[in-house]
Tab-separated table of C-alpha atoms and ligand atoms in Angstrom:
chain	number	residue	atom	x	y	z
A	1	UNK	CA	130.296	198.605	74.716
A	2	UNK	CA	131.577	202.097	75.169
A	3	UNK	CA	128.853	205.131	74.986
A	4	UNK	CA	129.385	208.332	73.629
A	5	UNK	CA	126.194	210.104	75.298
A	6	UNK	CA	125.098	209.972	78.585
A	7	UNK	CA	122.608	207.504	78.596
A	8	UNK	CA	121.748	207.278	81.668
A	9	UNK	CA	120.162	210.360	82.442
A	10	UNK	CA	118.018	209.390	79.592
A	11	UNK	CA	116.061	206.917	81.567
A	12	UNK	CA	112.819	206.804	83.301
A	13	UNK	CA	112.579	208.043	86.552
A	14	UNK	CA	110.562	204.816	87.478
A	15	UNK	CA	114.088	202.570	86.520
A	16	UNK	CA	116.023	205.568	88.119
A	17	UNK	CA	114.252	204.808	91.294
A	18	UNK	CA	114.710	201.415	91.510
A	19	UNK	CA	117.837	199.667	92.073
A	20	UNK	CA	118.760	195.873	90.561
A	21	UNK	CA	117.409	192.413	92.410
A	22	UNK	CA	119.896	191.944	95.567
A	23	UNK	CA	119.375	188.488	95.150
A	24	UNK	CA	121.027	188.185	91.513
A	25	UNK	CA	124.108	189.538	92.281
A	26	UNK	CA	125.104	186.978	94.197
A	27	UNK	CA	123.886	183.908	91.924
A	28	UNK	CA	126.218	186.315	89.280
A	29	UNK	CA	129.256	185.347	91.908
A	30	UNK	CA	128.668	181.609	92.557
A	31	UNK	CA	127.896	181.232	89.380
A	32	UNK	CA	131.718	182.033	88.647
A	33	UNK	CA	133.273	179.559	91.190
A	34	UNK	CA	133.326	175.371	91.374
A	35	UNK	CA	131.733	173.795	94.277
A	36	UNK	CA	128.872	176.013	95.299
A	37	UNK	CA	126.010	174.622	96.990
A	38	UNK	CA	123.465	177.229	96.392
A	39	UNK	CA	120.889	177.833	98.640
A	40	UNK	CA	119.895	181.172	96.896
A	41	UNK	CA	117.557	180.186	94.009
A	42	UNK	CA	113.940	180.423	95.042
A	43	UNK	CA	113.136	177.463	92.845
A	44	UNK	CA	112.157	174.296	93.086
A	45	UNK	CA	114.933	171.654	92.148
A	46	UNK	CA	112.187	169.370	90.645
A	47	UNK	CA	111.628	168.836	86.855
A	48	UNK	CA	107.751	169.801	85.897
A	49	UNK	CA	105.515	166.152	86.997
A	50	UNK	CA	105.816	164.128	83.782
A	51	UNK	CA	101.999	164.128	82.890
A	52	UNK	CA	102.287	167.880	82.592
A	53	UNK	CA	105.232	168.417	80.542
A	54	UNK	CA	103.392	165.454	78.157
A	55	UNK	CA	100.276	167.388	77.908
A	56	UNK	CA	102.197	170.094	76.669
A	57	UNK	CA	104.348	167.564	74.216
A	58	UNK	CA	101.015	166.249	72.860
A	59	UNK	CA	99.505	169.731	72.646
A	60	UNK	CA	102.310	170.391	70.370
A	61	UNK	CA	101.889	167.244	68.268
A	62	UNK	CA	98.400	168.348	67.746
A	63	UNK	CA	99.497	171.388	66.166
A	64	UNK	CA	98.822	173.881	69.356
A	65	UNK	CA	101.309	176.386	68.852
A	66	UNK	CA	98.462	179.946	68.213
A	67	UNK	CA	98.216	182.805	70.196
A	68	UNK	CA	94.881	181.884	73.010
A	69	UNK	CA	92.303	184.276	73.985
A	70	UNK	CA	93.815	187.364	75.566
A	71	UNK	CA	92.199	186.353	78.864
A	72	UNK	CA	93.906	182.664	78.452
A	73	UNK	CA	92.271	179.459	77.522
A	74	UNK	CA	88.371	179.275	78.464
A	75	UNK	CA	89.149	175.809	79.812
A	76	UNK	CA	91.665	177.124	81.783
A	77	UNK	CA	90.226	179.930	83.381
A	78	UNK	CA	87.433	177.179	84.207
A	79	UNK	CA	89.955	174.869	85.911
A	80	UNK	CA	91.142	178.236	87.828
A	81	UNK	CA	87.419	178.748	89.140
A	82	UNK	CA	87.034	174.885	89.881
A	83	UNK	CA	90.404	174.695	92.239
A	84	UNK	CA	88.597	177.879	94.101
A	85	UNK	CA	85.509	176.507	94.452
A	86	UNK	CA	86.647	173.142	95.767
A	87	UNK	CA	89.677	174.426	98.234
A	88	UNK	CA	88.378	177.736	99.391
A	89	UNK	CA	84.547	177.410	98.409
A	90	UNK	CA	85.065	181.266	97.014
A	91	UNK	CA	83.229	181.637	93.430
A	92	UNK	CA	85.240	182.786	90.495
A	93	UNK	CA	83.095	183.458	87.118
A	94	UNK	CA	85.295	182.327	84.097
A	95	UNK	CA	84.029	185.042	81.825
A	96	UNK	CA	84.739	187.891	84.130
A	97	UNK	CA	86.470	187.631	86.939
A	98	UNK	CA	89.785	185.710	85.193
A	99	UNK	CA	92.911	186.806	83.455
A	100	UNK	CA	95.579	183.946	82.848
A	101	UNK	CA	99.362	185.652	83.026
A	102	UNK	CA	102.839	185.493	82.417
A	103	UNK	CA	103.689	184.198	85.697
A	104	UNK	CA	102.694	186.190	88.867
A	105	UNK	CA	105.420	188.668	87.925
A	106	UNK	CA	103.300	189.701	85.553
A	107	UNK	CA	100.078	189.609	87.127
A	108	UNK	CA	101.542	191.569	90.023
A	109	UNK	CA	102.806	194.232	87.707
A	110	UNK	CA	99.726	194.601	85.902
A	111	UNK	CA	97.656	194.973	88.983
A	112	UNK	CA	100.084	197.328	90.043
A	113	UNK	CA	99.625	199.610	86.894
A	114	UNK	CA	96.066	199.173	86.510
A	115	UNK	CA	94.857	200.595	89.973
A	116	UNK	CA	97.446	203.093	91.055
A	117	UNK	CA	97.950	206.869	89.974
A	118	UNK	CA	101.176	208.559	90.773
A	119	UNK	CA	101.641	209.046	94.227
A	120	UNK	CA	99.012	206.357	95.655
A	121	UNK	CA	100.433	204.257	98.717
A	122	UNK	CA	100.708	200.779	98.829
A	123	UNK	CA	100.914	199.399	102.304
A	124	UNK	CA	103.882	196.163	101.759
A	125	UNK	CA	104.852	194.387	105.133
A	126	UNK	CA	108.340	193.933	104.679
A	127	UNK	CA	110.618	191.481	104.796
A	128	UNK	CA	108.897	190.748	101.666
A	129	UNK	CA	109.599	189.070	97.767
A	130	UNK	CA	111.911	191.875	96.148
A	131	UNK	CA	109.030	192.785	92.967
A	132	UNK	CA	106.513	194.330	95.367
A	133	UNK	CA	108.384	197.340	95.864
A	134	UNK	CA	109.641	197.964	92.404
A	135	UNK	CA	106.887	196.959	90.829
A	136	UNK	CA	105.076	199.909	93.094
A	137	UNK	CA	107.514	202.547	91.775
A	138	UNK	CA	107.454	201.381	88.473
A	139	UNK	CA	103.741	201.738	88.097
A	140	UNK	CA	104.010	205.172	90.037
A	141	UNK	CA	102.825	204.285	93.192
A	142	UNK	CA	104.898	204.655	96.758
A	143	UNK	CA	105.971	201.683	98.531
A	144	UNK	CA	105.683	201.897	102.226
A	145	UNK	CA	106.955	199.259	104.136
A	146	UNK	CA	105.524	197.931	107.592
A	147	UNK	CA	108.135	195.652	109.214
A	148	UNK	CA	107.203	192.677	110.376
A	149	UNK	CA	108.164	191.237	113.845
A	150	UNK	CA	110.584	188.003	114.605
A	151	UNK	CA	108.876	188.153	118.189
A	152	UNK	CA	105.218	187.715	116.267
A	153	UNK	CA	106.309	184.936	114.011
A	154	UNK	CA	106.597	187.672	111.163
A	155	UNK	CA	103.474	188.093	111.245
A	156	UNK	CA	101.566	191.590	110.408
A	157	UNK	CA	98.802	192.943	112.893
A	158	UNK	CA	96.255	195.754	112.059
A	159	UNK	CA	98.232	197.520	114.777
A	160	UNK	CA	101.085	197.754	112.697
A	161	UNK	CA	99.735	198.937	109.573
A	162	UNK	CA	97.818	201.475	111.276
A	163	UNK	CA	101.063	203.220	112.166
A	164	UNK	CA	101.805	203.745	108.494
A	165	UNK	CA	97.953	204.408	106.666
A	166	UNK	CA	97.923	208.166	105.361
A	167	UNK	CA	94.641	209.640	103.229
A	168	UNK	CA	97.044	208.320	100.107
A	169	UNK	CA	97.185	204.617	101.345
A	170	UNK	CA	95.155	202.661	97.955
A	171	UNK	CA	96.372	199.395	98.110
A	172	UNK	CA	97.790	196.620	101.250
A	173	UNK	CA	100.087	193.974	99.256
A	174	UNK	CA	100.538	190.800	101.245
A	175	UNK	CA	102.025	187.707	100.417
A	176	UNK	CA	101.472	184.654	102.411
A	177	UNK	CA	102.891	181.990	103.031
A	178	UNK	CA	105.797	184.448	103.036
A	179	UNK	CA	109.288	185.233	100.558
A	180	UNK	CA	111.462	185.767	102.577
A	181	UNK	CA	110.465	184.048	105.939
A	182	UNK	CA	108.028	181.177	105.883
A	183	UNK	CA	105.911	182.798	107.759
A	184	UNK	CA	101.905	182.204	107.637
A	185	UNK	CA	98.916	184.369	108.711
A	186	UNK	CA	95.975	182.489	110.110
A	187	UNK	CA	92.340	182.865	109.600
A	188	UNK	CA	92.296	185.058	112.784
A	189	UNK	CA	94.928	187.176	111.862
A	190	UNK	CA	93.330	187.914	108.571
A	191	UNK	CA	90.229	188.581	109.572
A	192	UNK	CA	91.703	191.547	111.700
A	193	UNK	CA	93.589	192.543	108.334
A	194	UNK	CA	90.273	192.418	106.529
A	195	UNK	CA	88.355	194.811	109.141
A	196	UNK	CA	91.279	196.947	108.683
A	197	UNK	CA	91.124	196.749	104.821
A	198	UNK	CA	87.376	196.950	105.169
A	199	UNK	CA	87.821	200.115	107.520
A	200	UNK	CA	90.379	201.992	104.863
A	201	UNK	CA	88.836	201.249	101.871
A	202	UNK	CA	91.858	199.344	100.654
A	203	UNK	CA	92.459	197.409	97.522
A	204	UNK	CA	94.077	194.101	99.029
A	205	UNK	CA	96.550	192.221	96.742
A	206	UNK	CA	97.525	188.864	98.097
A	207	UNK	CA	99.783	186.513	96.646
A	208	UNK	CA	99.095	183.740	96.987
A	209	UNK	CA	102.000	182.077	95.134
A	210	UNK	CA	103.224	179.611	97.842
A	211	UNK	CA	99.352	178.615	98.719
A	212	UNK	CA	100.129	175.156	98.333
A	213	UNK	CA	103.011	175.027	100.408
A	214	UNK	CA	102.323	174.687	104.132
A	215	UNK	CA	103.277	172.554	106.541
A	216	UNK	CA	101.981	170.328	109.371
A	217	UNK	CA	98.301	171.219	110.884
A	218	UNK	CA	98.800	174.679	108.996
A	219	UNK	CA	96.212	174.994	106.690
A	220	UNK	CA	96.346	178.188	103.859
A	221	UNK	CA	93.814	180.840	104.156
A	222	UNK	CA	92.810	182.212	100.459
A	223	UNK	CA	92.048	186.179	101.504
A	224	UNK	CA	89.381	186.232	99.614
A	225	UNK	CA	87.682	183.414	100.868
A	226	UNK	CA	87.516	185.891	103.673
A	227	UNK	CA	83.752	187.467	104.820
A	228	UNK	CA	83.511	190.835	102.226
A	229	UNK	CA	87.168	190.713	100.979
A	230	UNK	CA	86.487	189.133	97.433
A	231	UNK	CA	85.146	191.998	95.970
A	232	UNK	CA	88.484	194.056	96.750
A	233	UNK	CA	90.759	191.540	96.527
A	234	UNK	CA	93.294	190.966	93.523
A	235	UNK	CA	94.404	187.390	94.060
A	236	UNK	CA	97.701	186.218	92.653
A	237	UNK	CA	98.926	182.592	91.915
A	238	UNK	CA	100.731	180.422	89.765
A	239	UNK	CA	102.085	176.733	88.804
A	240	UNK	CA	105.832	178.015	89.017
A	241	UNK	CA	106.368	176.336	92.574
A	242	UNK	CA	103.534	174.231	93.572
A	243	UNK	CA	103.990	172.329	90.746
A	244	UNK	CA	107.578	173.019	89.251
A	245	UNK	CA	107.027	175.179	86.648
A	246	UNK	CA	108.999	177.754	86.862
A	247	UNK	CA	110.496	178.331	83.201
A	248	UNK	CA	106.984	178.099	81.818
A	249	UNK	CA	106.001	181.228	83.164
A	250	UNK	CA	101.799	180.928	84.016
A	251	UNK	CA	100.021	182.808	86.788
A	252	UNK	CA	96.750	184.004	87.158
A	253	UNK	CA	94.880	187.114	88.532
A	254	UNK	CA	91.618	187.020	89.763
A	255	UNK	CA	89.626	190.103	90.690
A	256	UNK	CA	86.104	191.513	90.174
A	257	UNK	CA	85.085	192.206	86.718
A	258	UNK	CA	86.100	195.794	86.198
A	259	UNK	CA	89.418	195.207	87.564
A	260	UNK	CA	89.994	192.112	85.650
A	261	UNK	CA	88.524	194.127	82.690
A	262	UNK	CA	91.191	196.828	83.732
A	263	UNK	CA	93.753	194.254	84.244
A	264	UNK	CA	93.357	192.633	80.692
A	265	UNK	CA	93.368	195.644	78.869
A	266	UNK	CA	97.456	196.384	79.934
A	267	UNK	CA	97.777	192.430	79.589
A	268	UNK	CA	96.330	192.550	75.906
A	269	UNK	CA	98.764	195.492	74.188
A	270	UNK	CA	101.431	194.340	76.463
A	271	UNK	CA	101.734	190.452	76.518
A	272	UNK	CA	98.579	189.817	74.253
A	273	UNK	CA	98.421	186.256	76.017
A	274	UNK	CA	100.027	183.565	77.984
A	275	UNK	CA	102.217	180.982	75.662
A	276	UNK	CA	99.351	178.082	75.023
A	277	UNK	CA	101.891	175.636	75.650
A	278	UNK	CA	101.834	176.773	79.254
A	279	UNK	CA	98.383	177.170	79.316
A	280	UNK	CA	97.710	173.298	78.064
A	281	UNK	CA	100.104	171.954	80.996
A	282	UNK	CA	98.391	174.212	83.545
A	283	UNK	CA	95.211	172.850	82.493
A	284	UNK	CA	96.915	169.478	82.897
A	285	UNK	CA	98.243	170.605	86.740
A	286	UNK	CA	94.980	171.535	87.937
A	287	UNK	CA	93.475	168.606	86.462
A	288	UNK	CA	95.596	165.672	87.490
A	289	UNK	CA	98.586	167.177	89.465
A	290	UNK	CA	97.525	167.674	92.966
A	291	UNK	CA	99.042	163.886	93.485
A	292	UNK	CA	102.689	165.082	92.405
A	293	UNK	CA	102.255	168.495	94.215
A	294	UNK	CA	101.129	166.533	97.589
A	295	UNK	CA	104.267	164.258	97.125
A	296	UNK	CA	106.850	167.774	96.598
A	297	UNK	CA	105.250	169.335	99.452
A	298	UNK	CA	106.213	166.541	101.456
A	299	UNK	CA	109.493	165.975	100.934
A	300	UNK	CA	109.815	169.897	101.360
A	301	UNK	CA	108.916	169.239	104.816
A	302	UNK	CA	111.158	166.885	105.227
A	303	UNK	CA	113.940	169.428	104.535
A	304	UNK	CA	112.346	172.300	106.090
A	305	UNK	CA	112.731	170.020	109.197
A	306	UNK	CA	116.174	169.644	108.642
A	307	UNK	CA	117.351	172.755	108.067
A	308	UNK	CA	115.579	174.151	110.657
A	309	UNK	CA	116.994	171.790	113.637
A	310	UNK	CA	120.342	171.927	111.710
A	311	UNK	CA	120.513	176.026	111.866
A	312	UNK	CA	118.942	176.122	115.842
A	313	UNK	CA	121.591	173.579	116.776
A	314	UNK	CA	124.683	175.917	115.334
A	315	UNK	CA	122.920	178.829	117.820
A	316	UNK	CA	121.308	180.525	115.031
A	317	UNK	CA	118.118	182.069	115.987
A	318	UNK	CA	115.450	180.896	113.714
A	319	UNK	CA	111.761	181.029	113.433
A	320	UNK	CA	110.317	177.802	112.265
A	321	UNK	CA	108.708	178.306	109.098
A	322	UNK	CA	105.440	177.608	108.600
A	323	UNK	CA	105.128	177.900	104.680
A	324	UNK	CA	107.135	178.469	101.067
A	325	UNK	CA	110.325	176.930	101.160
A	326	UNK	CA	112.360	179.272	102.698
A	327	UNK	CA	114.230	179.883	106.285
A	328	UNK	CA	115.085	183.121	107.264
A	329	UNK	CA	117.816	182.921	110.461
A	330	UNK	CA	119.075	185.867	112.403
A	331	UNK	CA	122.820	185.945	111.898
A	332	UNK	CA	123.774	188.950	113.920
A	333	UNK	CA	125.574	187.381	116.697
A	334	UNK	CA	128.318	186.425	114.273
A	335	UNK	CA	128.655	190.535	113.983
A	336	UNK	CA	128.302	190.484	110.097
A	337	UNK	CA	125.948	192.424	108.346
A	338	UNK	CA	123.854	190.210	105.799
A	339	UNK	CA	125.573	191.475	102.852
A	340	UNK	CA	129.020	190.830	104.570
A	341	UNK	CA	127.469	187.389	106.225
A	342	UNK	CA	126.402	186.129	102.502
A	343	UNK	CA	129.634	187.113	100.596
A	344	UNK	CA	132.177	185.717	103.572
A	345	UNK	CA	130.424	182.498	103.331
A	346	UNK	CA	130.091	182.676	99.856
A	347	UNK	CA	133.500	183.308	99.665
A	348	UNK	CA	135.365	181.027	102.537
A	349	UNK	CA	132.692	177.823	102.582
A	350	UNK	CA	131.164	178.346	98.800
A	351	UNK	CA	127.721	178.298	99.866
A	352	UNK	CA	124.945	180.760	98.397
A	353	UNK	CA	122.105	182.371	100.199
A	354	UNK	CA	120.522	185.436	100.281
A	355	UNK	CA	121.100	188.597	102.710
A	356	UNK	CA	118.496	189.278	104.380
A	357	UNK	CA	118.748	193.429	103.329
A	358	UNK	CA	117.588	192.290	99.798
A	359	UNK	CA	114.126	191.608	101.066
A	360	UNK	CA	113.692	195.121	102.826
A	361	UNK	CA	115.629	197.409	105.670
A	362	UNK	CA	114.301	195.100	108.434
A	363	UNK	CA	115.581	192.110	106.377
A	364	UNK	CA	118.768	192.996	107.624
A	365	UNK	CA	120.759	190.636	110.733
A	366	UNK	CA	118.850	187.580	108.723
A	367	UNK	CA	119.545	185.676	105.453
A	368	UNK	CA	117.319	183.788	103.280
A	369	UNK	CA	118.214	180.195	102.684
A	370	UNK	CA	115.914	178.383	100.473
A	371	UNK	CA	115.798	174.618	100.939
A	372	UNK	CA	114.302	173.529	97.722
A	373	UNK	CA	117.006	171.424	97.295
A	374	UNK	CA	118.500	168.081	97.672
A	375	UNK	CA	118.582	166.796	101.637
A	376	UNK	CA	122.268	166.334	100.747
A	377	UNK	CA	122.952	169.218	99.697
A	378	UNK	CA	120.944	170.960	102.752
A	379	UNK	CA	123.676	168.608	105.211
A	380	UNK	CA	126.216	169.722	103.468
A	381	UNK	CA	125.660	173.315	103.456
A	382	UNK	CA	124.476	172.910	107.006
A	383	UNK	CA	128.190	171.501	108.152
A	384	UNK	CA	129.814	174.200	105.841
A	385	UNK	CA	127.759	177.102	107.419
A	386	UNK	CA	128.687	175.447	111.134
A	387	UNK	CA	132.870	175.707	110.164
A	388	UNK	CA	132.543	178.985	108.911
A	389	UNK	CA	130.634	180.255	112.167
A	390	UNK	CA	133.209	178.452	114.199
A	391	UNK	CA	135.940	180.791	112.047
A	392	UNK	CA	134.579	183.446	111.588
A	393	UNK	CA	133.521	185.973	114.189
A	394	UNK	CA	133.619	189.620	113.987
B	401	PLP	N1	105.615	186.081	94.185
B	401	PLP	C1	106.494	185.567	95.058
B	401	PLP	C2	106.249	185.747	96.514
B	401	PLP	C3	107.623	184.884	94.611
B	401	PLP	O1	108.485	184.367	95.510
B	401	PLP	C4	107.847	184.750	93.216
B	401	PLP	C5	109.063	184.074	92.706
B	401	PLP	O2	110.014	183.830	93.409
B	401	PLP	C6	106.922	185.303	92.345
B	401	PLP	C7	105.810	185.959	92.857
B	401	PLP	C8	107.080	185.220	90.846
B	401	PLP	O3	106.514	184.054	90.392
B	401	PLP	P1	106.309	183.682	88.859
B	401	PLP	O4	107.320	182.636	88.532
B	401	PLP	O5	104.895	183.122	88.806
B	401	PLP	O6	106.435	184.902	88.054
């Protein structure tokens, strides 16, 4: 459509400030040509466990179709509280300390808007899931990033973010097991983040998205499981990748009761509640789905395993992931940037991924390849990637 006024310097200064998802563009492209093997989405290429998607079916049969609680179903919340208290032995109370979301997109921006004033600092060790910044800026906050190392397994030390604190710093946002890198924190490294959160004051959102997803001895630490950190932690997670559920859009937040009080309050004039379709199948997942989650996580592995020995043997620098379903290799020897890397390959060997640039500055010399996908698919984008690095060099 063709505008007659200047529309754009109408907008926010939030939306100003923020520029579109790098990682949509380039679905945008692929989606155009024939032949793409996309290793871009960060989705899982299962269909929802059958048991689920029937609760929801019978649900609807039953005549389930109101708006819920603006909190989310009180059965729910109670299956949120048992999964805590049997993994991570951390109590939730259902009444208080709960608010059921629209996925953790929402959760994260509502945490976001509840707890910062403009010009508060979040602390986000980058390379990191594209919302965290934007949904800082949006809510008025400033991002500041704190790059994680390859040599340290992408891993963030107290160290690190002690370069970056400033008397404005509110809020440290980490997400582990990590988007973009598969990297993990363990309970030791943690525990150093938690004296350092303890020392600053901070509010600590983790996601905790990916929770379900590690692999081999590695065993996920819930932060606030952590000695002191549940009180000021905002914990994040969903049922879009654990279990599949990705177009149903249900997450969770839980926090201490003033925050979750705080929390509910945006959720309630903005969203009101989570669909109760969503909310019937999570209630389902928690219940009965660990089985079908188990049985994705394994043959995850399977392909993280591939991938990974697949991308080392080309030359391709990688660290082995240790969570999520993503690989993040350095691709700098080829002499590309990532944008250039993605959009040549993209271009000469139709295969999607994601430069690394999208995920932060020190994103950049990697790409993201997710391998929820098909093990041959993963082969086949693995012997595409190895002809276009054997014809193409800067
Ligand atoms: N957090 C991380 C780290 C993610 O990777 C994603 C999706 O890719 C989300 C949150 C959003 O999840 P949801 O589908 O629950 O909104």
């Amino acid at each position: 459509m063709e505008t007659k006024k200047d529309w754009a310097s109408r907008l926010s200064p939030g939306v100003n400030a923020i520029a579109p998802s790098g990682i949509r563009k380039f679905f945008d492209i692929a989606a155009q040509m024939d032949d793409v093997i996309s290793l871009g989405v960060g989705e899982p290429d299962f269909v929802t466990p059958w048991p689920i998607r029937e609760s929801c079916v019978y649900g609807l049969e039953q005549g389930y179709t109101s708006y819920t609680a603006n909190r989310g179903l009180p059965e729910l919340r109670q299956e949120i509280c048992n999964h805590y208290q049997k993994n991570y032995d951390v109590t939730y109370d259902a009444a208080t300390d709960v608010l059921v979301t629209v996925g953790v997109s929402e959760a994260l921006d509502i945490a976001m808007r509840a707890i910062l004033a403009p010009g508060d600092e979040v602390l986000i060790p980058e390379p990191c899931y594209v919302s965290y910044q934007a949904c800082t800026t949006l809510a008025g906050g400033v991002p500041v990033a704190v790059p994680a190392k390859i040599e340290n397994e992408f891993r963030i030390t107290p160290a690190e973010l002690e370069e970056h604190v400033t008397e404005r710093t509110k809020v440290l946002l980490i997400g582990y097991p990590n988007n973009p890198t598969g990297a993990i924190m363990t309970r030791k490294d943690l525990l150093a983040i938690a004296d350092f959160a303890e020392k600053h004051d901070l509010i600590v959102i983790s996601d905790e998205i990916y929770g379900d997803l590690t692999y081999g001895d590695e065993e996920h630490v819930c932060f606030s499981s952590l000695p002191g950190m549940q009180e000021r932690t905002i914990l994040l997670n969903g049922f879009s990748k654990a279990y599949a559920m990705t177009g149903w859009r249900i997450g969770y937040a839980l926090a201490n009761p003033t925050l979750t009080a705080a929390m509910t309050k945006i959720h309630q004039y903005t969203m009101l509640c989570a669909p109760i379709t969503a909310q019937i199948a999570a209630v389902e997942a928690l219940r009965h789905g660990e089985k079908y989650m188990k049985k994705m996580v394994a043959e995850y592995d399977r392909r993280r395993r591939l991938i990974y020995d697949g991308l080392t043997k080309m030359g391709l620098e990688c660290f082995e992931p240790k969570g999520a379903f993503y690989i993040f290799p350095n691709i700098s020897s080829t002499g590309y940037t990532s944008n250039e890397f993605a959009e040549e390959l993209l271009k000469a060997e139709h295969v999607a991924l994601v430069p690394g640039s999208a995920f932060g500055a020190c994103g950049e010399g990697h790409v993201r390849c997710s391998y929820a996908t098909s093990i041959d698919k993963i082969s086949e984008a693995l012997n595409r990637i190895e002809n276009f690095l054997k014809n193409h060099k800067k």
